[in-house]
Amino acid sequence: MKKIRQLTFLQFFGYLALVLGILLEGYALFDRLGSLTSGDDMFGGAVVLALAVAFLHDRPLGRKLLIIGLSTLGFAYFTYVHTHAWLWTILLAIAVAAFLIYLVGIRRDIHRDHSEWLHF
């Protein structure tokens, strides 16, 4: 008989934030793309995805990087819509990605999993 894996409250909250963040960012893309309202909706989705990153920090590395990438793109879209300046958009995207990577400790995961990598 297959054992059912139970989610903790924090994992459930993380998955809920992940679904809501993706829905908000998807809605922002299809609702008046390029408008200030769309940028504000995208900001909300990016914040919720950042929460998902924080609560799903024990997931596989690829999944964490994907969520961080989506959140970073949301913050970058918000910045570009409000400023129309590529420099600020790129700088903010780098800062947000660095903060989220630091937050979940990806460096520690890479060093821990390094022994399992294929060596040539």
N, CA, C and O atoms as a printed pandas DataFrame, in Angstrom:
     atom_number atom_name residue_name chain_id  residue_number  x_coord  y_coord  z_coord
0              1         N          MET        A               1    0.839   -1.170    0.000
1              2        CA          MET        A               1    0.000    0.000    0.000
2              3         C          MET        A               1    0.894    1.247    0.000
3              4         O          MET        A               1    1.881    1.320    0.732
4              5         N          LYS        A               2    0.540    2.182   -0.802
5              6        CA          LYS        A               2    1.334    3.403   -0.942
6              7         C          LYS        A               2    1.083    4.335    0.241
7              8         O          LYS        A               2   -0.058    4.616    0.607
8              9         N          LYS        A               3    2.174    4.798    0.821
9             10        CA          LYS        A               3    2.066    5.703    1.964
10            11         C          LYS        A               3    1.845    7.128    1.458
11            12         O          LYS        A               3    2.560    7.598    0.573
12            13         N          ILE        A               4    0.872    7.796    2.015
13            14        CA          ILE        A               4    0.560    9.168    1.630
14            15         C          ILE        A               4    1.484   10.097    2.415
15            16         O          ILE        A               4    1.583   10.010    3.639
16            17         N          ARG        A               5    2.145   10.967    1.700
17            18        CA          ARG        A               5    3.049   11.922    2.331
18            19         C          ARG        A               5    2.241   13.144    2.753
19            20         O          ARG        A               5    1.563   13.768    1.937
20            21         N          GLN        A               6    2.323   13.468    4.016
21            22        CA          GLN        A               6    1.571   14.608    4.522
22            23         C          GLN        A               6    2.408   15.871    4.430
23            24         O          GLN        A               6    3.613   15.864    4.681
24            25         N          LEU        A               7    1.746   16.943    4.068
25            26        CA          LEU        A               7    2.404   18.243    4.000
26            27         C          LEU        A               7    2.347   18.927    5.352
27            28         O          LEU        A               7    1.355   18.827    6.074
28            29         N          THR        A               8    3.420   19.620    5.682
29            30        CA          THR        A               8    3.378   20.459    6.865
30            31         C          THR        A               8    2.625   21.740    6.514
31            32         O          THR        A               8    2.364   22.017    5.343
32            33         N          PHE        A               9    2.288   22.499    7.518
33            34        CA          PHE        A               9    1.577   23.751    7.272
34            35         C          PHE        A               9    2.431   24.694    6.434
35            36         O          PHE        A               9    1.915   25.358    5.535
36            37         N          LEU        A              10    3.725   24.763    6.715
37            38        CA          LEU        A              10    4.600   25.664    5.963
38            39         C          LEU        A              10    4.718   25.249    4.504
39            40         O          LEU        A              10    4.728   26.099    3.614
40            41         N          GLN        A              11    4.808   23.941    4.253
41            42        CA          GLN        A              11    4.847   23.471    2.865
42            43         C          GLN        A              11    3.539   23.767    2.148
43            44         O          GLN        A              11    3.546   24.191    0.993
44            45         N          PHE        A              12    2.426   23.549    2.819
45            46        CA          PHE        A              12    1.124   23.859    2.225
46            47         C          PHE        A              12    1.032   25.342    1.892
47            48         O          PHE        A              12    0.584   25.710    0.806
48            49         N          PHE        A              13    1.456   26.199    2.829
49            50        CA          PHE        A              13    1.442   27.636    2.586
50            51         C          PHE        A              13    2.355   27.994    1.419
51            52         O          PHE        A              13    2.010   28.855    0.609
52            53         N          GLY        A              14    3.503   27.350    1.321
53            54        CA          GLY        A              14    4.423   27.599    0.217
54            55         C          GLY        A              14    3.822   27.228   -1.125
55            56         O          GLY        A              14    3.927   27.994   -2.083
56            57         N          TYR        A              15    3.191   26.055   -1.208
57            58        CA          TYR        A              15    2.551   25.657   -2.470
58            59         C          TYR        A              15    1.364   26.561   -2.809
59            60         O          TYR        A              15    1.137   26.885   -3.974
60            61         N          LEU        A              16    0.618   26.962   -1.793
61            62        CA          LEU        A              16   -0.491   27.886   -2.028
62            63         C          LEU        A              16    0.031   29.220   -2.558
63            64         O          LEU        A              16   -0.546   29.788   -3.486
64            65         N          ALA        A              17    1.115   29.719   -1.978
65            66        CA          ALA        A              17    1.718   30.969   -2.458
66            67         C          ALA        A              17    2.249   30.799   -3.873
67            68         O          ALA        A              17    2.152   31.720   -4.685
68            69         N          LEU        A              18    2.805   29.642   -4.177
69            70        CA          LEU        A              18    3.307   29.389   -5.533
70            71         C          LEU        A              18    2.176   29.446   -6.557
71            72         O          LEU        A              18    2.310   30.093   -7.595
72            73         N          VAL        A              19    1.082   28.783   -6.273
73            74        CA          VAL        A              19   -0.059   28.778   -7.200
74            75         C          VAL        A              19   -0.647   30.172   -7.344
75            76         O          VAL        A              19   -0.922   30.616   -8.459
76            77         N          LEU        A              20   -0.845   30.870   -6.223
77            78        CA          LEU        A              20   -1.415   32.219   -6.288
78            79         C          LEU        A              20   -0.481   33.188   -7.010
79            80         O          LEU        A              20   -0.943   34.033   -7.777
80            81         N          GLY        A              21    0.813   33.078   -6.778
81            82        CA          GLY        A              21    1.774   33.951   -7.446
82            83         C          GLY        A              21    1.783   33.746   -8.954
83            84         O          GLY        A              21    1.823   34.710   -9.718
84            85         N          ILE        A              22    1.747   32.485   -9.380
85            86        CA          ILE        A              22    1.716   32.200  -10.819
86            87         C          ILE        A              22    0.418   32.695  -11.438
87            88         O          ILE        A              22    0.420   33.241  -12.542
88            89         N          LEU        A              23   -0.691   32.506  -10.731
89            90        CA          LEU        A              23   -1.977   33.006  -11.242
90            91         C          LEU        A              23   -1.986   34.528  -11.353
91            92         O          LEU        A              23   -2.468   35.075  -12.345
92            93         N          LEU        A              24   -1.457   35.210  -10.344
93            94        CA          LEU        A              24   -1.415   36.673  -10.386
94            95         C          LEU        A              24   -0.519   37.179  -11.517
95            96         O          LEU        A              24   -0.882   38.116  -12.227
96            97         N          GLU        A              25    0.640   36.563  -11.682
97            98        CA          GLU        A              25    1.528   37.000  -12.759
98            99         C          GLU        A              25    0.928   36.680  -14.128
99           100         O          GLU        A              25    1.071   37.464  -15.066
100          101         N          GLY        A              26    0.264   35.544  -14.243
101          102        CA          GLY        A              26   -0.397   35.211  -15.510
102          103         C          GLY        A              26   -1.522   36.178  -15.829
103          104         O          GLY        A              26   -1.680   36.597  -16.976
104          105         N          TYR        A              27   -2.301   36.532  -14.825
105          106        CA          TYR        A              27   -3.375   37.506  -15.011
106          107         C          TYR        A              27   -2.809   38.861  -15.437
107          108         O          TYR        A              27   -3.369   39.533  -16.303
108          109         N          ALA        A              28   -1.696   39.252  -14.819
109          110        CA          ALA        A              28   -1.086   40.547  -15.142
110          111         C          ALA        A              28   -0.599   40.581  -16.588
111          112         O          ALA        A              28   -0.636   41.629  -17.231
112          113         N          LEU        A              29   -0.149   39.456  -17.092
113          114        CA          LEU        A              29    0.322   39.423  -18.486
114          115         C          LEU        A              29   -0.812   39.559  -19.492
115          116         O          LEU        A              29   -0.625   40.117  -20.574
116          117         N          PHE        A              30   -1.979   39.052  -19.139
117          118        CA          PHE        A              30   -3.081   39.073  -20.096
118          119         C          PHE        A              30   -4.063   40.213  -19.873
119          120         O          PHE        A              30   -4.975   40.398  -20.679
120          121         N          ASP        A              31   -3.906   40.970  -18.818
121          122        CA          ASP        A              31   -4.800   42.090  -18.542
122          123         C          ASP        A              31   -4.074   43.403  -18.833
123          124         O          ASP        A              31   -3.289   43.875  -18.010
124          125         N          ARG        A              32   -4.329   43.983  -19.981
125          126        CA          ARG        A              32   -3.754   45.274  -20.389
126          127         C          ARG        A              32   -2.232   45.290  -20.251
127          128         O          ARG        A              32   -1.676   46.074  -19.483
128          129         N          LEU        A              33   -1.582   44.431  -20.991
129          130        CA          LEU        A              33   -0.121   44.297  -20.967
130          131         C          LEU        A              33    0.550   45.649  -21.184
131          132         O          LEU        A              33    0.225   46.360  -22.135
132          133         N          GLY        A              34    1.469   46.001  -20.317
133          134        CA          GLY        A              34    2.206   47.253  -20.419
134          135         C          GLY        A              34    1.596   48.414  -19.664
135          136         O          GLY        A              34    2.198   49.486  -19.599
136          137         N          SER        A              35    0.412   48.231  -19.088
137          138        CA          SER        A              35   -0.223   49.328  -18.334
138          139         C          SER        A              35    0.288   49.334  -16.893
139          140         O          SER        A              35    0.889   48.364  -16.431
140          141         N          LEU        A              36    0.042   50.436  -16.195
141          142        CA          LEU        A              36    0.452   50.537  -14.802
142          143         C          LEU        A              36   -0.290   49.526  -13.928
143          144         O          LEU        A              36    0.274   48.994  -12.971
144          145         N          THR        A              37   -1.542   49.266  -14.255
145          146        CA          THR        A              37   -2.319   48.277  -13.509
146          147         C          THR        A              37   -1.710   46.890  -13.663
147          148         O          THR        A              37   -1.613   46.133  -12.696
148          149         N          SER        A              38   -1.308   46.567  -14.869
149          150        CA          SER        A              38   -0.653   45.284  -15.112
150          151         C          SER        A              38    0.657   45.189  -14.334
151          152         O          SER        A              38    0.978   44.132  -13.791
152          153         N          GLY        A              39    1.407   46.275  -14.278
153          154        CA          GLY        A              39    2.651   46.289  -13.520
154          155         C          GLY        A              39    2.416   46.091  -12.032
155          156         O          GLY        A              39    3.170   45.381  -11.366
156          157         N          ASP        A              40    1.362   46.724  -11.507
157          158        CA          ASP        A              40    1.035   46.564  -10.091
158          159         C          ASP        A              40    0.604   45.128   -9.781
159          160         O          ASP        A              40    0.985   44.572   -8.751
160          161         N          ASP        A              41   -0.186   44.533  -10.668
161          162        CA          ASP        A              41   -0.586   43.142  -10.483
162          163         C          ASP        A              41    0.629   42.221  -10.535
163          164         O          ASP        A              41    0.722   41.261   -9.770
164          165         N          MET        A              42    1.553   42.516  -11.436
165          166        CA          MET        A              42    2.767   41.715  -11.555
166          167         C          MET        A              42    3.613   41.831  -10.285
167          168         O          MET        A              42    4.217   40.849   -9.852
168          169         N          PHE        A              43    3.658   43.020   -9.689
169          170        CA          PHE        A              43    4.390   43.217   -8.439
170          171         C          PHE        A              43    3.795   42.345   -7.333
171          172         O          PHE        A              43    4.524   41.715   -6.566
172          173         N          GLY        A              44    2.475   42.318   -7.263
173          174        CA          GLY        A              44    1.818   41.471   -6.259
174          175         C          GLY        A              44    2.157   40.003   -6.455
175          176         O          GLY        A              44    2.439   39.292   -5.490
176          177         N          GLY        A              45    2.129   39.552   -7.694
177          178        CA          GLY        A              45    2.487   38.161   -7.983
178          179         C          GLY        A              45    3.938   37.865   -7.649
179          180         O          GLY        A              45    4.256   36.781   -7.160
180          181         N          ALA        A              46    4.818   38.820   -7.910
181          182        CA          ALA        A              46    6.239   38.621   -7.620
182          183         C          ALA        A              46    6.484   38.535   -6.117
183          184         O          ALA        A              46    7.313   37.743   -5.669
184          185         N          VAL        A              47    5.776   39.337   -5.344
185          186        CA          VAL        A              47    5.919   39.289   -3.883
186          187         C          VAL        A              47    5.424   37.945   -3.357
187          188         O          VAL        A              47    6.061   37.342   -2.492
188          189         N          VAL        A              48    4.302   37.478   -3.871
189          190        CA          VAL        A              48    3.758   36.191   -3.426
190          191         C          VAL        A              48    4.704   35.056   -3.819
191          192         O          VAL        A              48    4.880   34.112   -3.048
192          193         N          LEU        A              49    5.315   35.131   -5.004
193          194        CA          LEU        A              49    6.290   34.114   -5.398
194          195         C          LEU        A              49    7.541   34.177   -4.524
195          196         O          LEU        A              49    8.146   33.144   -4.236
196          197         N          ALA        A              50    7.930   35.366   -4.105
197          198        CA          ALA        A              50    9.070   35.475   -3.186
198          199         C          ALA        A              50    8.738   34.794   -1.858
199          200         O          ALA        A              50    9.608   34.166   -1.255
200          201         N          LEU        A              51    7.502   34.908   -1.400
201          202        CA          LEU        A              51    7.081   34.177   -0.203
202          203         C          LEU        A              51    7.138   32.672   -0.437
203          204         O          LEU        A              51    7.536   31.913    0.447
204          205         N          ALA        A              52    6.738   32.249   -1.625
205          206        CA          ALA        A              52    6.795   30.820   -1.943
206          207         C          ALA        A              52    8.238   30.323   -1.899
207          208         O          ALA        A              52    8.498   29.216   -1.429
208          209         N          VAL        A              53    9.179   31.136   -2.385
209          210        CA          VAL        A              53   10.593   30.762   -2.331
210          211         C          VAL        A              53   11.014   30.569   -0.878
211          212         O          VAL        A              53   11.721   29.615   -0.554
212          213         N          ALA        A              54   10.587   31.459   -0.021
213          214        CA          ALA        A              54   10.981   31.380    1.381
214          215         C          ALA        A              54   10.404   30.138    2.072
215          216         O          ALA        A              54   11.076   29.526    2.902
216          217         N          PHE        A              55    9.180   29.769    1.740
217          218        CA          PHE        A              55    8.549   28.647    2.416
218          219         C          PHE        A              55    8.838   27.307    1.764
219          220         O          PHE        A              55    8.646   26.270    2.399
220          221         N          LEU        A              56    9.286   27.294    0.533
221          222        CA          LEU        A              56    9.630   26.046   -0.150
222          223         C          LEU        A              56   11.140   25.913   -0.323
223          224         O          LEU        A              56   11.614   25.425   -1.349
224          225         N          HIS        A              57   11.881   26.345    0.674
225          226        CA          HIS        A              57   13.335   26.354    0.556
226          227         C          HIS        A              57   13.947   24.966    0.559
227          228         O          HIS        A              57   15.119   24.828    0.207
228          229         N          ASP        A              58   13.212   23.934    0.940
229          230        CA          ASP        A              58   13.777   22.585    0.979
230          231         C          ASP        A              58   13.446   21.767   -0.274
231          232         O          ASP        A              58   13.638   20.552   -0.282
232          233         N          ARG        A              59   12.966   22.402   -1.301
233          234        CA          ARG        A              59   12.639   21.722   -2.558
234          235         C          ARG        A              59   13.898   21.571   -3.413
235          236         O          ARG        A              59   14.934   22.147   -3.081
236          237         N          PRO        A              60   13.829   20.809   -4.506
237          238        CA          PRO        A              60   14.997   20.640   -5.378
238          239         C          PRO        A              60   15.503   21.964   -5.962
239          240         O          PRO        A              60   14.745   22.922   -6.119
240          241         N          LEU        A              61   16.793   21.993   -6.276
241          242        CA          LEU        A              61   17.455   23.213   -6.735
242          243         C          LEU        A              61   16.813   23.790   -7.991
243          244         O          LEU        A              61   16.621   25.003   -8.078
244          245         N          GLY        A              62   16.481   22.955   -8.956
245          246        CA          GLY        A              62   15.874   23.441  -10.202
246          247         C          GLY        A              62   14.554   24.142   -9.970
247          248         O          GLY        A              62   14.274   25.170  -10.586
248          249         N          ARG        A              63   13.745   23.591   -9.086
249          250        CA          ARG        A              63   12.443   24.198   -8.782
250          251         C          ARG        A              63   12.628   25.543   -8.088
251          252         O          ARG        A              63   11.913   26.502   -8.380
252          253         N          LYS        A              64   13.597   25.612   -7.164
253          254        CA          LYS        A              64   13.856   26.879   -6.475
254          255         C          LYS        A              64   14.316   27.940   -7.468
255          256         O          LYS        A              64   13.869   29.086   -7.410
256          257         N          LEU        A              65   15.204   27.562   -8.371
257          258        CA          LEU        A              65   15.698   28.529   -9.358
258          259         C          LEU        A              65   14.592   28.998  -10.287
259          260         O          LEU        A              65   14.564   30.167  -10.671
260          261         N          LEU        A              66   13.684   28.109  -10.653
261          262        CA          LEU        A              66   12.556   28.487  -11.505
262          263         C          LEU        A              66   11.648   29.498  -10.801
263          264         O          LEU        A              66   11.224   30.482  -11.408
264          265         N          ILE        A              67   11.353   29.256   -9.534
265          266        CA          ILE        A              67   10.500   30.181   -8.785
266          267         C          ILE        A              67   11.200   31.526   -8.600
267          268         O          ILE        A              67   10.570   32.577   -8.712
268          269         N          ILE        A              68   12.498   31.491   -8.318
269          270        CA          ILE        A              68   13.267   32.731   -8.184
270          271         C          ILE        A              68   13.270   33.495   -9.500
271          272         O          ILE        A              68   13.130   34.718   -9.508
272          273         N          GLY        A              69   13.428   32.786  -10.607
273          274        CA          GLY        A              69   13.409   33.434  -11.919
274          275         C          GLY        A              69   12.073   34.094  -12.216
275          276         O          GLY        A              69   12.036   35.220  -12.711
276          277         N          LEU        A              70   10.975   33.406  -11.922
277          278        CA          LEU        A              70    9.649   33.995  -12.152
278          279         C          LEU        A              70    9.415   35.221  -11.281
279          280         O          LEU        A              70    8.857   36.218  -11.739
280          281         N          SER        A              71    9.841   35.143  -10.031
281          282        CA          SER        A              71    9.678   36.283   -9.144
282          283         C          SER        A              71   10.529   37.463   -9.607
283          284         O          SER        A              71   10.068   38.605   -9.601
284          285         N          THR        A              72   11.756   37.192  -10.004
285          286        CA          THR        A              72   12.647   38.244  -10.491
286          287         C          THR        A              72   12.090   38.905  -11.743
287          288         O          THR        A              72   12.147   40.127  -11.879
288          289         N          LEU        A              73   11.553   38.107  -12.657
289          290        CA          LEU        A              73   10.955   38.676  -13.869
290          291         C          LEU        A              73    9.742   39.545  -13.530
291          292         O          LEU        A              73    9.501   40.561  -14.184
292          293         N          GLY        A              74    8.990   39.152  -12.524
293          294        CA          GLY        A              74    7.846   39.960  -12.101
294          295         C          GLY        A              74    8.270   41.314  -11.562
295          296         O          GLY        A              74    7.673   42.337  -11.898
296          297         N          PHE        A              75    9.309   41.323  -10.717
297          298        CA          PHE        A              75    9.814   42.594  -10.196
298          299         C          PHE        A              75   10.404   43.446  -11.323
299          300         O          PHE        A              75   10.239   44.666  -11.329
300          301         N          ALA        A              76   11.086   42.810  -12.269
301          302        CA          ALA        A              76   11.678   43.549  -13.385
302          303         C          ALA        A              76   10.585   44.158  -14.272
303          304         O          ALA        A              76   10.707   45.302  -14.709
304          305         N          TYR        A              77    9.532   43.403  -14.534
305          306        CA          TYR        A              77    8.418   43.914  -15.334
306          307         C          TYR        A              77    7.785   45.123  -14.650
307          308         O          TYR        A              77    7.509   46.133  -15.298
308          309         N          PHE        A              78    7.558   45.020  -13.350
309          310        CA          PHE        A              78    6.990   46.133  -12.587
310          311         C          PHE        A              78    7.873   47.377  -12.707
311          312         O          PHE        A              78    7.380   48.481  -12.939
312          313         N          THR        A              79    9.170   47.184  -12.547
313          314        CA          THR        A              79   10.096   48.315  -12.624
314          315         C          THR        A              79   10.094   48.939  -14.010
315          316         O          THR        A              79   10.074   50.163  -14.143
316          317         N          TYR        A              80   10.115   48.101  -15.047
317          318        CA          TYR        A              80   10.144   48.645  -16.403
318          319         C          TYR        A              80    8.856   49.390  -16.740
319          320         O          TYR        A              80    8.902   50.448  -17.367
320          321         N          VAL        A              81    7.722   48.856  -16.337
321          322        CA          VAL        A              81    6.441   49.509  -16.637
322          323         C          VAL        A              81    6.360   50.872  -15.963
323          324         O          VAL        A              81    5.798   51.812  -16.526
324          325         N          HIS        A              82    6.914   50.983  -14.767
325          326        CA          HIS        A              82    6.814   52.246  -14.036
326          327         C          HIS        A              82    7.913   53.247  -14.387
327          328         O          HIS        A              82    7.706   54.452  -14.242
328          329         N          THR        A              83    9.073   52.783  -14.844
329          330        CA          THR        A              83   10.176   53.714  -15.118
330          331         C          THR        A              83   10.535   53.823  -16.594
331          332         O          THR        A              83   11.055   54.853  -17.023
332          333         N          HIS        A              84   10.271   52.792  -17.370
333          334        CA          HIS        A              84   10.690   52.705  -18.776
334          335         C          HIS        A              84   12.192   52.912  -18.932
335          336         O          HIS        A              84   12.650   53.457  -19.936
336          337         N          ALA        A              85   12.951   52.477  -17.937
337          338        CA          ALA        A              85   14.410   52.593  -17.953
338          339         C          ALA        A              85   15.003   51.196  -17.806
339          340         O          ALA        A              85   14.809   50.528  -16.790
340          341         N          TRP        A              86   15.727   50.768  -18.835
341          342        CA          TRP        A              86   16.327   49.444  -18.812
342          343         C          TRP        A              86   17.387   49.303  -17.734
343          344         O          TRP        A              86   17.526   48.230  -17.147
344          345         N          LEU        A              87   18.134   50.361  -17.462
345          346        CA          LEU        A              87   19.194   50.288  -16.455
346          347         C          LEU        A              87   18.620   49.944  -15.085
347          348         O          LEU        A              87   19.119   49.036  -14.419
348          349         N          TRP        A              88   17.579   50.654  -14.653
349          350        CA          TRP        A              88   16.971   50.381  -13.354
350          351         C          TRP        A              88   16.319   49.004  -13.330
351          352         O          TRP        A              88   16.322   48.328  -12.302
352          353         N          THR        A              89   15.769   48.599  -14.444
353          354        CA          THR        A              89   15.142   47.279  -14.519
354          355         C          THR        A              89   16.180   46.183  -14.314
355          356         O          THR        A              89   15.952   45.245  -13.550
356          357         N          ILE        A              90   17.308   46.295  -14.988
357          358        CA          ILE        A              90   18.359   45.283  -14.871
358          359         C          ILE        A              90   18.973   45.296  -13.480
359          360         O          ILE        A              90   19.204   44.237  -12.896
360          361         N          LEU        A              91   19.238   46.477  -12.947
361          362        CA          LEU        A              91   19.824   46.566  -11.610
362          363         C          LEU        A              91   18.894   45.972  -10.552
363          364         O          LEU        A              91   19.347   45.249   -9.664
364          365         N          LEU        A              92   17.602   46.271  -10.642
365          366        CA          LEU        A              92   16.659   45.726   -9.680
366          367         C          LEU        A              92   16.544   44.207   -9.829
367          368         O          LEU        A              92   16.466   43.491   -8.831
368          369         N          ALA        A              93   16.533   43.720  -11.056
369          370        CA          ALA        A              93   16.436   42.276  -11.274
370          371         C          ALA        A              93   17.643   41.555  -10.664
371          372         O          ALA        A              93   17.486   40.506  -10.039
372          373         N          ILE        A              94   18.823   42.103  -10.839
373          374        CA          ILE        A              94   20.023   41.491  -10.252
374          375         C          ILE        A              94   19.946   41.523   -8.733
375          376         O          ILE        A              94   20.264   40.534   -8.072
376          377         N          ALA        A              95   19.527   42.652   -8.177
377          378        CA          ALA        A              95   19.435   42.777   -6.723
378          379         C          ALA        A              95   18.403   41.808   -6.140
379          380         O          ALA        A              95   18.664   41.177   -5.116
380          381         N          VAL        A              96   17.246   41.681   -6.772
381          382        CA          VAL        A              96   16.204   40.780   -6.272
382          383         C          VAL        A              96   16.664   39.331   -6.383
383          384         O          VAL        A              96   16.492   38.553   -5.445
384          385         N          ALA        A              97   17.246   38.964   -7.519
385          386        CA          ALA        A              97   17.723   37.590   -7.679
386          387         C          ALA        A              97   18.797   37.265   -6.643
387          388         O          ALA        A              97   18.784   36.182   -6.057
388          389         N          ALA        A              98   19.723   38.189   -6.413
389          390        CA          ALA        A              98   20.779   37.951   -5.423
390          391         C          ALA        A              98   20.187   37.808   -4.022
391          392         O          ALA        A              98   20.618   36.950   -3.251
392          393         N          PHE        A              99   19.209   38.637   -3.691
393          394        CA          PHE        A              99   18.577   38.555   -2.377
394          395         C          PHE        A              99   17.849   37.228   -2.193
395          396         O          PHE        A              99   17.981   36.590   -1.149
396          397         N          LEU        A             100   17.083   36.807   -3.199
397          398        CA          LEU        A             100   16.336   35.559   -3.077
398          399         C          LEU        A             100   17.269   34.353   -3.042
399          400         O          LEU        A             100   17.008   33.389   -2.322
400          401         N          ILE        A             101   18.345   34.398   -3.809
401          402        CA          ILE        A             101   19.320   33.304   -3.776
402          403         C          ILE        A             101   19.975   33.243   -2.399
403          404         O          ILE        A             101   20.171   32.159   -1.850
404          405         N          TYR        A             102   20.310   34.388   -1.849
405          406        CA          TYR        A             102   20.882   34.426   -0.504
406          407         C          TYR        A             102   19.877   33.942    0.527
407          408         O          TYR        A             102   20.237   33.237    1.470
408          409         N          LEU        A             103   18.612   34.321    0.348
409          410        CA          LEU        A             103   17.564   33.966    1.296
410          411         C          LEU        A             103   17.409   32.460    1.424
411          412         O          LEU        A             103   17.279   31.952    2.538
412          413         N          VAL        A             104   17.419   31.744    0.328
413          414        CA          VAL        A             104   17.193   30.298    0.384
414          415         C          VAL        A             104   18.474   29.498    0.479
415          416         O          VAL        A             104   18.411   28.272    0.571
416          417         N          GLY        A             105   19.621   30.127    0.462
417          418        CA          GLY        A             105   20.877   29.421    0.660
418          419         C          GLY        A             105   21.232   28.473   -0.464
419          420         O          GLY        A             105   21.651   27.344   -0.209
420          421         N          ILE        A             106   21.073   28.906   -1.696
421          422        CA          ILE        A             106   21.385   28.040   -2.831
422          423         C          ILE        A             106   22.873   27.696   -2.872
423          424         O          ILE        A             106   23.246   26.604   -3.301
424          425         N          ARG        A             107   23.708   28.607   -2.434
425          426        CA          ARG        A             107   25.143   28.337   -2.421
426          427         C          ARG        A             107   25.442   27.106   -1.562
427          428         O          ARG        A             107   26.250   26.260   -1.945
428          429         N          ARG        A             108   24.799   27.009   -0.417
429          430        CA          ARG        A             108   24.977   25.859    0.475
430          431         C          ARG        A             108   24.516   24.575   -0.210
431          432         O          ARG        A             108   25.167   23.538   -0.085
432          433         N          ASP        A             109   23.395   24.638   -0.933
433          434        CA          ASP        A             109   22.891   23.456   -1.628
434          435         C          ASP        A             109   23.843   23.004   -2.723
435          436         O          ASP        A             109   24.062   21.806   -2.906
436          437         N          ILE        A             110   24.406   23.950   -3.446
437          438        CA          ILE        A             110   25.328   23.597   -4.523
438          439         C          ILE        A             110   26.574   22.930   -3.948
439          440         O          ILE        A             110   27.044   21.927   -4.487
440          441         N          HIS        A             111   27.107   23.474   -2.865
441          442        CA          HIS        A             111   28.283   22.865   -2.243
442          443         C          HIS        A             111   27.962   21.485   -1.678
443          444         O          HIS        A             111   28.792   20.580   -1.760
444          445         N          ARG        A             112   26.790   21.312   -1.113
445          446        CA          ARG        A             112   26.397   20.020   -0.555
446          447         C          ARG        A             112   26.227   18.984   -1.655
447          448         O          ARG        A             112   26.640   17.836   -1.490
448          449         N          ASP        A             113   25.621   19.372   -2.781
449          450        CA          ASP        A             113   25.361   18.437   -3.868
450          451         C          ASP        A             113   26.531   18.294   -4.832
451          452         O          ASP        A             113   26.457   17.498   -5.767
452          453         N          HIS        A             114   27.590   19.033   -4.630
453          454        CA          HIS        A             114   28.724   19.017   -5.558
454          455         C          HIS        A             114   29.336   17.628   -5.685
455          456         O          HIS        A             114   29.820   17.266   -6.758
456          457         N          SER        A             115   29.323   16.850   -4.619
457          458        CA          SER        A             115   29.915   15.510   -4.672
458          459         C          SER        A             115   29.136   14.579   -5.591
459          460         O          SER        A             115   29.679   13.568   -6.035
460          461         N          GLU        A             116   27.881   14.891   -5.886
461          462        CA          GLU        A             116   27.064   14.047   -6.741
462          463         C          GLU        A             116   27.134   14.426   -8.209
463          464         O          GLU        A             116   26.542   13.748   -9.048
464          465         N          TRP        A             117   27.858   15.514   -8.541
465          466        CA          TRP        A             117   27.956   15.939   -9.922
466          467         C          TRP        A             117   28.846   15.005  -10.707
467          468         O          TRP        A             117   29.720   14.344  -10.146
468          469         N          LEU        A             118   28.624   14.953  -11.996
469          470        CA          LEU        A             118   29.437   14.150  -12.894
470          471         C          LEU        A             118   30.796   14.812  -13.069
471          472         O          LEU        A             118   30.883   15.986  -13.429
472          473         N          HIS        A             119   31.850   14.055  -12.813
473          474        CA          HIS        A             119   33.201   14.597  -12.957
474          475         C          HIS        A             119   33.850   14.016  -14.199
475          476         O          HIS        A             119   33.698   12.827  -14.478
476          477         N          PHE        A             120   34.559   14.823  -14.934
477          478        CA          PHE        A             120   35.237   14.367  -16.151
478          479         C          PHE        A             120   36.693   14.133  -15.885
479          480         O          PHE        A             120   37.431   13.745  -16.790
